Structure formats: C-alpha cells, structure tokens
Tab-separated table of C-alpha atoms in Angstrom:
chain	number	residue	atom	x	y	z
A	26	UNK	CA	10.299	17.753	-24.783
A	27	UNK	CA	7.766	15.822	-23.112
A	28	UNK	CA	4.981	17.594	-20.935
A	29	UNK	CA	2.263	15.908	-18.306
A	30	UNK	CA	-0.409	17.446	-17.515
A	31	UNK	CA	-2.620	16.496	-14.460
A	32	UNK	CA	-6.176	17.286	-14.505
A	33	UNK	CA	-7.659	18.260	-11.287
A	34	UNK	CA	-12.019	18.300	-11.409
A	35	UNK	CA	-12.952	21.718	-10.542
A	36	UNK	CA	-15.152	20.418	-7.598
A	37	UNK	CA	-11.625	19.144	-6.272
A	38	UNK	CA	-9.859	22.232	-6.733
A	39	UNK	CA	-12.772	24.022	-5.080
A	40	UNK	CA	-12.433	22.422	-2.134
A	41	UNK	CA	-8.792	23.082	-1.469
A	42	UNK	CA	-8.794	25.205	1.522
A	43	UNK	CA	-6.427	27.457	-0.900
A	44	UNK	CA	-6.620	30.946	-2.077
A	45	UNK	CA	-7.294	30.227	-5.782
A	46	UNK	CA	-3.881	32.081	-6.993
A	47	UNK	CA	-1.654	29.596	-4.586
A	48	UNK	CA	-3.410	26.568	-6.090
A	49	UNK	CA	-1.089	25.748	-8.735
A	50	UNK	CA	2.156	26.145	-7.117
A	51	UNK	CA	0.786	24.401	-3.956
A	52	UNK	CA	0.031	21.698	-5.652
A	53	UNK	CA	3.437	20.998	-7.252
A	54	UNK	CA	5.168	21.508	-4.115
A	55	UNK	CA	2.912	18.378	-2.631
A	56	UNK	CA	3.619	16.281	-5.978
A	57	UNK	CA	7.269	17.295	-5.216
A	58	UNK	CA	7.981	16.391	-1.888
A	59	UNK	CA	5.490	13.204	-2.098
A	60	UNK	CA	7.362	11.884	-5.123
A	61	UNK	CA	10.325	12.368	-3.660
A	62	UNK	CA	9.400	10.793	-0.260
A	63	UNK	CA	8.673	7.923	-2.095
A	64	UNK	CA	11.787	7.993	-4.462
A	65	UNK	CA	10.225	7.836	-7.535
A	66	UNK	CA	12.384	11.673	-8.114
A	67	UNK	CA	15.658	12.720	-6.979
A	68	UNK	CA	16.217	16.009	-5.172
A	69	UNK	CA	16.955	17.932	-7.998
A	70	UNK	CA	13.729	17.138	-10.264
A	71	UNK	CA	11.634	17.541	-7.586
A	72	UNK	CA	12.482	21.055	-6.617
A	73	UNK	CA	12.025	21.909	-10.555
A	74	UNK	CA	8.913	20.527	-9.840
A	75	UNK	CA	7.972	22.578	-7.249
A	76	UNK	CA	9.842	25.190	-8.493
A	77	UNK	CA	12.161	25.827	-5.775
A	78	UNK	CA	16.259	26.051	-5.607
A	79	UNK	CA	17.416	22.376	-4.344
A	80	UNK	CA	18.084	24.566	-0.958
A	81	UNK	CA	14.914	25.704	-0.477
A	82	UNK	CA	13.086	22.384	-0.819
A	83	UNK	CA	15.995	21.130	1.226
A	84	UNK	CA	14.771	23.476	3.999
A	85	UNK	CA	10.813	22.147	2.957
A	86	UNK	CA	11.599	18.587	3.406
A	87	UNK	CA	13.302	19.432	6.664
A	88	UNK	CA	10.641	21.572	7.942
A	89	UNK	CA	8.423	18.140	7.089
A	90	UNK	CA	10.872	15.368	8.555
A	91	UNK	CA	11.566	14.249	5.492
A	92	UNK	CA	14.267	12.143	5.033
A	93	UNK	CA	17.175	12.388	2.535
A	94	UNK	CA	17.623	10.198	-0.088
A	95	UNK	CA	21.475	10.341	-1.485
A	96	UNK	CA	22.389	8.382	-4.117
A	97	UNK	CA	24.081	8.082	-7.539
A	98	UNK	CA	21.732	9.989	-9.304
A	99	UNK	CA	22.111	13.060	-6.327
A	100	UNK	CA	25.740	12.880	-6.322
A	101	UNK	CA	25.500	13.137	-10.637
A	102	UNK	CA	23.009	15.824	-10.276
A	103	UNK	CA	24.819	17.408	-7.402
A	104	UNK	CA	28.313	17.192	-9.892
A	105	UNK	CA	26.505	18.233	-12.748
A	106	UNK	CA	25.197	21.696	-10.812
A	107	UNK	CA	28.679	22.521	-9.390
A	108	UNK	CA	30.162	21.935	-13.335
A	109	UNK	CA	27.671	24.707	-14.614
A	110	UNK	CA	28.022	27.277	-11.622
A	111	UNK	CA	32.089	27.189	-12.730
C-alpha cells in the first residue's frame, strides 16, 4: 500500500493558531473537506482522511455549506458499506 506524506515547514506549523496536539488531525480534516469540495475525493475517502465516520463529516460539510457531491463512485461506496455492515 501506497502512503503520501505531506511535509509542512515547522515555521508553518508554528504559526497555526493550533494547540500543537490538534495539529495533525486538523490538518487532515481541511485536506478532507477541501479535496472533497473540489471533487478530486468522494465522501467516503475523505472522511478516512480526516478520520471521521462518513456521518460525521456529513454533519462537517454541513456545518460548512458544503455541498454534496453524489455520484457513481458514492452510490458504489455507499453499496459497498451497507454489504459489509450485513
């Protein structure tokens, strides 16, 4: 499996207006929902990302005014979760 990692410069990460321990995960969630936003990931990937349940990022983009994006590969992903909760 295939990993990406993103280097931030500490002077960057420094000036996130953070507490250091929420740095990491705050980060991801941004990535998350901007990638998504843009539709470059579908619902499910982007909540790994973030490391959310698809519901709670759900309630994230909604809290944002985010808009859905639905498509083939939601409804396959969406399929493919109900298949594995049987």
């Amino acid at each position: 499996m295939k990993s990406l990692v993103l280097e931030i410069p500490g002077d960057v990460a420094d000036a996130m207006r953070l507490p250091d321990g929420e740095k990491p995960a705050r980060v991801r969630l941004e990535l998350a929902i901007s990638l998504y936003g843009q539709g470059i990931l579908g619902l499910g990937k982007s909540a790994q990302l973030a490391g959310l349940s698809r519901a709670e990022l759900n309630r994230v983009l909604a809290q944002r005014q985010i808009p859905m994006h639905y498509g083939a590969e939601e409804l396959a992903e969406d399929l493919a979760h109900g298949r594995s909760r049987q």
